[in-house]
mmCIF file of C-alpha atoms in Angstrom:
data_model
loop_
_atom_site.group_PDB
_atom_site.id
_atom_site.type_symbol
_atom_site.label_atom_id
_atom_site.label_comp_id
_atom_site.label_asym_id
_atom_site.label_seq_id
_atom_site.Cartn_x
_atom_site.Cartn_y
_atom_site.Cartn_z
ATOM 1 C CA ASP N 72 65.386 143.000 89.901
ATOM 2 C CA LYS N 73 68.716 141.361 89.000
ATOM 3 C CA THR N 74 70.270 144.634 87.862
ATOM 4 C CA VAL N 75 69.705 146.102 91.315
ATOM 5 C CA ILE N 76 71.271 143.021 92.962
ATOM 6 C CA ILE N 77 74.299 143.205 90.650
ATOM 7 C CA ASN N 78 74.766 146.901 91.410
ATOM 8 C CA LEU N 79 74.452 146.391 95.160
ATOM 9 C CA PHE N 80 76.799 143.415 95.215
ATOM 10 C CA SER N 81 79.400 145.361 93.228
ATOM 11 C CA HIS N 82 79.071 148.290 95.611
ATOM 12 C CA TYR N 83 79.419 146.183 98.759
ATOM 13 C CA VAL N 84 82.435 144.256 97.464
ATOM 14 C CA PHE N 85 84.173 147.482 96.434
ATOM 15 C CA GLU N 86 83.581 149.089 99.833
ATOM 16 C CA LEU N 87 84.531 145.998 101.854
ATOM 17 C CA ARG N 88 87.782 145.720 99.921
ATOM 18 C CA LYS N 89 88.864 149.074 101.363
ATOM 19 C CA VAL N 90 88.492 147.985 105.008
ATOM 20 C CA ASP N 91 91.703 147.484 106.997
ATOM 21 C CA THR N 92 91.669 143.822 108.091
ATOM 22 C CA THR N 93 94.786 143.967 110.265
ATOM 23 C CA PRO N 94 92.823 143.523 113.542
ATOM 24 C CA ILE N 95 90.948 140.527 112.108
ATOM 25 C CA LYS N 96 94.075 138.772 110.848
ATOM 26 C CA ARG N 97 95.294 138.373 114.426
ATOM 27 C CA HIS N 98 92.390 136.005 115.092
ATOM 28 C CA ILE N 99 92.312 133.792 111.986
ATOM 29 C CA LYS N 100 94.294 130.628 111.288
ATOM 30 C CA TRP N 101 94.609 130.869 107.492
ATOM 31 C CA LYS N 102 97.346 132.937 105.891
ATOM 32 C CA ASN N 103 96.288 132.889 102.248
ATOM 33 C CA ASN N 104 93.468 131.950 99.861
ATOM 34 C CA THR N 105 94.486 128.299 99.552
ATOM 35 C CA GLU N 106 94.454 127.852 103.324
ATOM 36 C CA PHE N 107 91.055 129.569 103.442
ATOM 37 C CA LEU N 108 89.682 126.975 100.985
ATOM 38 C CA HIS N 109 91.212 124.112 102.942
ATOM 39 C CA MET N 110 89.646 125.467 106.139
ATOM 40 C CA GLN N 111 86.217 125.350 104.448
ATOM 41 C CA VAL N 112 86.860 121.764 103.337
ATOM 42 C CA LYS N 113 88.013 120.682 106.801
ATOM 43 C CA TYR N 114 84.924 122.162 108.451
ATOM 44 C CA LEU N 115 82.531 120.484 105.999
ATOM 45 C CA GLU N 116 84.382 117.156 106.210
ATOM 46 C CA LYS N 117 84.049 117.183 110.004
ATOM 47 C CA MET N 118 80.338 117.954 109.758
ATOM 48 C CA VAL N 119 79.571 115.391 107.032
ATOM 49 C CA LYS N 120 81.296 112.565 108.927
ATOM 50 C CA LYS N 121 78.779 113.121 111.736
ATOM 51 C CA TYR N 122 75.764 112.817 109.433
ATOM 52 C CA LYS N 123 73.516 109.970 110.530
ATOM 53 C CA TYR N 124 72.519 109.261 106.946
ATOM 54 C CA LEU N 125 75.995 109.270 105.404
ATOM 55 C CA PRO N 126 75.546 105.656 104.134
ATOM 56 C CA LYS N 127 72.452 106.759 102.206
ATOM 57 C CA LEU N 128 74.310 109.802 100.860
ATOM 58 C CA GLU N 129 77.072 107.486 99.647
ATOM 59 C CA GLN N 130 74.449 105.441 97.783
ATOM 60 C CA MET N 131 73.439 108.710 96.118
ATOM 61 C CA GLY N 132 76.990 109.153 94.831
ATOM 62 C CA LEU N 133 78.183 111.568 97.496
ATOM 63 C CA SER N 134 81.405 110.704 99.292
ATOM 64 C CA VAL N 135 83.885 112.262 101.683
ATOM 65 C CA ASN N 136 86.566 111.661 99.033
ATOM 66 C CA GLN N 137 84.850 114.234 96.820
ATOM 67 C CA LEU N 138 85.454 116.767 99.586
ATOM 68 C CA LEU N 139 89.026 115.684 100.180
ATOM 69 C CA ALA N 140 89.836 116.290 96.514
ATOM 70 C CA PHE N 141 89.551 120.028 97.184
ATOM 71 C CA LYS N 142 92.496 119.750 99.576
ATOM 72 C CA ASN N 143 94.710 119.028 96.556
ATOM 73 C CA LEU N 144 93.857 122.347 94.925
ATOM 74 C CA ARG N 145 95.824 125.557 95.177
ATOM 75 C CA LEU N 146 94.285 128.944 94.554
ATOM 76 C CA ASP N 147 95.846 132.245 93.518
ATOM 77 C CA ASP N 148 97.620 133.323 96.701
ATOM 78 C CA THR N 149 98.875 136.553 95.131
ATOM 79 C CA ARG N 150 95.310 137.882 95.409
ATOM 80 C CA LYS N 151 95.216 139.550 98.807
ATOM 81 C CA MET N 152 92.567 138.541 101.302
ATOM 82 C CA SER N 153 90.016 141.139 102.356
ATOM 83 C CA LEU N 154 86.918 141.616 104.482
ATOM 84 C CA ILE N 155 84.126 139.443 103.089
ATOM 85 C CA HIS N 156 80.501 139.180 104.177
ATOM 86 C CA SER N 157 80.185 135.583 102.849
ATOM 87 C CA ASP N 158 76.411 135.722 102.387
ATOM 88 C CA ILE N 159 75.452 138.661 100.178
ATOM 89 C CA ARG N 160 72.009 137.764 98.819
ATOM 90 C CA ARG N 161 68.702 139.555 98.473
ATOM 91 C CA GLU N 162 67.332 138.148 101.743
ATOM 92 C CA ASN N 163 70.175 139.922 103.559
ATOM 93 C CA ILE N 164 69.637 143.300 101.889
ATOM 94 C CA LEU N 165 66.998 145.543 103.431
ATOM 95 C CA SER N 166 65.517 148.596 101.739
ATOM 96 C CA ARG N 167 64.208 151.541 103.761
ATOM 97 C CA TYR N 168 63.418 155.069 102.588
ATOM 98 C CA GLY N 169 65.381 154.512 99.407
ATOM 99 C CA GLU N 170 68.494 153.265 101.211
ATOM 100 C CA TYR N 171 69.843 149.707 101.182
ATOM 101 C CA TYR N 172 71.351 147.949 104.194
ATOM 102 C CA LEU N 173 73.388 144.740 104.263
ATOM 103 C CA ILE N 174 72.511 142.633 107.330
ATOM 104 C CA ASP N 175 73.488 139.259 108.887
ATOM 105 C CA TRP N 176 77.222 139.690 109.340
ATOM 106 C CA GLU N 177 77.729 136.500 111.367
ATOM 107 C CA TYR N 178 79.895 134.868 108.669
ATOM 108 C CA ALA N 179 81.984 137.963 107.942
ATOM 109 C CA THR N 180 85.733 137.436 108.102
ATOM 110 C CA CYS N 181 89.007 138.166 106.369
ATOM 111 C CA GLY N 182 89.011 135.723 103.491
ATOM 112 C CA ASP N 183 89.147 135.023 99.784
ATOM 113 C CA LEU N 184 87.296 137.405 97.485
ATOM 114 C CA ALA N 185 86.626 134.467 95.138
ATOM 115 C CA TYR N 186 84.562 132.893 97.930
ATOM 116 C CA GLU N 187 82.455 136.050 98.251
ATOM 117 C CA PHE N 188 81.742 136.007 94.511
ATOM 118 C CA ALA N 189 80.995 132.284 94.413
ATOM 119 C CA MET N 190 78.545 132.303 97.326
ATOM 120 C CA HIS N 191 76.696 135.225 95.753
ATOM 121 C CA PHE N 192 76.630 133.702 92.274
ATOM 122 C CA VAL N 193 75.346 130.336 93.534
ATOM 123 C CA ARG N 194 72.685 131.716 95.857
ATOM 124 C CA GLU N 195 71.407 134.254 93.332
ATOM 125 C CA ASN N 196 71.563 131.758 90.444
ATOM 126 C CA TYR N 197 73.743 133.835 88.108
ATOM 127 C CA ASN N 198 74.242 132.835 84.492
ATOM 128 C CA GLU N 199 77.572 133.255 82.655
ATOM 129 C CA ARG N 200 76.600 136.641 81.212
ATOM 130 C CA GLU N 201 75.675 138.024 84.643
ATOM 131 C CA MET N 202 78.881 136.697 86.189
ATOM 132 C CA ASN N 203 80.930 138.348 83.466
ATOM 133 C CA ILE N 204 79.171 141.679 84.037
ATOM 134 C CA VAL N 205 80.217 141.629 87.689
ATOM 135 C CA LEU N 206 83.762 140.531 86.909
ATOM 136 C CA GLU N 207 84.232 143.207 84.243
ATOM 137 C CA ARG N 208 82.926 145.836 86.619
ATOM 138 C CA LEU N 209 85.001 144.886 89.661
ATOM 139 C CA CYS N 210 88.254 143.417 88.371
ATOM 140 C CA SER N 211 89.350 146.651 86.705
ATOM 141 C CA SER N 212 88.350 148.870 89.639
ATOM 142 C CA LEU N 213 89.969 146.554 92.213
ATOM 143 C CA LEU N 214 93.029 145.804 90.062
ATOM 144 C CA ILE N 215 92.435 142.051 90.207
ATOM 145 C CA GLU N 216 93.477 139.578 87.518
ATOM 146 C CA PRO N 217 90.144 138.220 86.167
ATOM 147 C CA THR N 218 91.258 134.841 84.756
ATOM 148 C CA SER N 219 92.595 133.397 87.998
ATOM 149 C CA LEU N 220 89.732 134.966 89.948
ATOM 150 C CA MET N 221 87.141 133.271 87.720
ATOM 151 C CA ARG N 222 88.987 129.961 87.963
ATOM 152 C CA ASP N 223 88.939 130.140 91.766
ATOM 153 C CA ILE N 224 85.304 131.279 91.828
ATOM 154 C CA LYS N 225 84.372 128.097 89.959
ATOM 155 C CA VAL N 226 86.296 126.003 92.496
ATOM 156 C CA TYR N 227 84.194 127.509 95.272
ATOM 157 C CA MET N 228 80.983 127.165 93.233
ATOM 158 C CA ASN N 229 81.691 123.442 92.799
ATOM 159 C CA PHE N 230 82.438 123.174 96.504
ATOM 160 C CA GLU N 231 79.191 124.951 97.403
ATOM 161 C CA THR N 232 77.243 122.643 95.077
ATOM 162 C CA LEU N 233 78.673 119.669 96.968
ATOM 163 C CA ARG N 234 78.033 121.261 100.355
ATOM 164 C CA ILE N 235 74.368 121.998 99.620
ATOM 165 C CA SER N 236 73.888 118.498 98.188
ATOM 166 C CA PHE N 237 75.252 116.885 101.340
ATOM 167 C CA GLN N 238 73.324 119.111 103.734
ATOM 168 C CA LYS N 239 69.926 119.157 102.065
ATOM 169 C CA LEU N 240 69.824 115.492 101.058
ATOM 170 C CA ASN N 241 70.731 114.578 104.625
ATOM 171 C CA ASP N 242 67.854 116.823 105.750
ATOM 172 C CA ALA N 243 65.534 115.030 103.306
ATOM 173 C CA CYS N 244 66.507 111.667 104.838
ATOM 174 C CA LEU N 245 65.807 113.015 108.314
ATOM 175 C CA LEU N 246 62.362 114.269 107.283
ATOM 176 C CA ALA N 247 61.543 110.904 105.715
ATOM 177 C CA LYS N 248 62.673 109.069 108.866
ATOM 178 C CA ASN N 249 60.241 111.210 110.894
ATOM 179 C CA ASN N 250 57.422 110.490 108.421
ATOM 180 C CA GLN N 251 57.405 114.095 107.251
ATOM 181 C CA GLU N 252 57.004 115.329 103.693
ATOM 182 C CA TYR N 253 60.462 115.769 102.181
ATOM 183 C CA ASP N 254 59.823 116.453 98.491
ATOM 184 C CA HIS N 255 60.388 120.184 98.862
ATOM 185 C CA MET N 256 63.799 119.524 100.421
ATOM 186 C CA LEU N 257 64.657 117.008 97.718
ATOM 187 C CA SER N 258 63.695 119.473 94.978
ATOM 188 C CA TYR N 259 65.827 122.193 96.547
ATOM 189 C CA ALA N 260 68.822 119.872 96.859
ATOM 190 C CA TYR N 261 68.374 118.539 93.333
ATOM 191 C CA GLU N 262 68.901 121.983 91.787
ATOM 192 C CA TYR N 263 72.509 121.699 92.958
ATOM 193 C CA TYR N 264 73.027 117.936 93.176
ATOM 194 C CA ASN N 265 72.052 117.521 89.509
ATOM 195 C CA ASN N 266 75.230 119.410 88.541
ATOM 196 C CA LEU N 267 77.433 116.661 90.004
ATOM 197 C CA GLN N 268 78.895 114.006 87.703
ATOM 198 C CA SER N 269 77.718 111.290 90.088
ATOM 199 C CA ALA N 270 74.112 112.574 90.118
ATOM 200 C CA LYS N 271 71.236 110.110 89.985
ATOM 201 C CA SER N 272 67.635 110.749 88.987
ATOM 202 C CA LYS N 273 65.093 112.093 91.457
ATOM 203 C CA GLU N 274 63.273 108.781 91.389
ATOM 204 C CA GLU N 275 66.462 106.921 92.322
ATOM 205 C CA LEU N 276 67.025 109.337 95.199
ATOM 206 C CA ARG N 277 63.479 108.805 96.459
ATOM 207 C CA LYS N 278 64.053 105.027 96.529
ATOM 208 C CA ILE N 279 67.259 105.457 98.538
ATOM 209 C CA ILE N 280 65.635 107.919 100.953
ATOM 210 C CA SER N 281 62.545 105.775 101.550
ATOM 211 C CA ASN N 282 64.440 102.488 102.124
#
């Protein structure tokens, strides 16, 4: 039930915000939200450049330059960084005897709260109304300015759309190369890829993948 997910996400974010991140900050290289975004871009750029099927991805309208454009953006650096889980979704929430437990903390770090929101919104397929419910609930309690937070959330949502498109379409090409069925991977990728301005039709993608 979406209401339960919204309530749990709000609870986890509120509690994580209270954690002292001083010990973590000694081990991270970014000093603010903008640098945190640029770190994400740098990591994805490095990974994408190693993709075997990058030429095919470029035919699909995906390019490294689309990633590099995020390096020109600045986020709200007055919003303090905090402990974030980075992957709060229903698959990582276990229920036992009426209690809920958040698992899979491998991506947890001190980072941008907007990233936490964006990853959750994308992976749980939130609509505008649901996003606003969460923002109204948390911004007032956490004393965060909602306009800049929402702006930065959308930056990360666009970045995540691009990241999933690169990763899953590359996976589809790999499956096709190995004579394996790839339509399920293509369909998954297309849910995100279709939001890009450079998006082509599924049929066009199939032609590129199969050639």
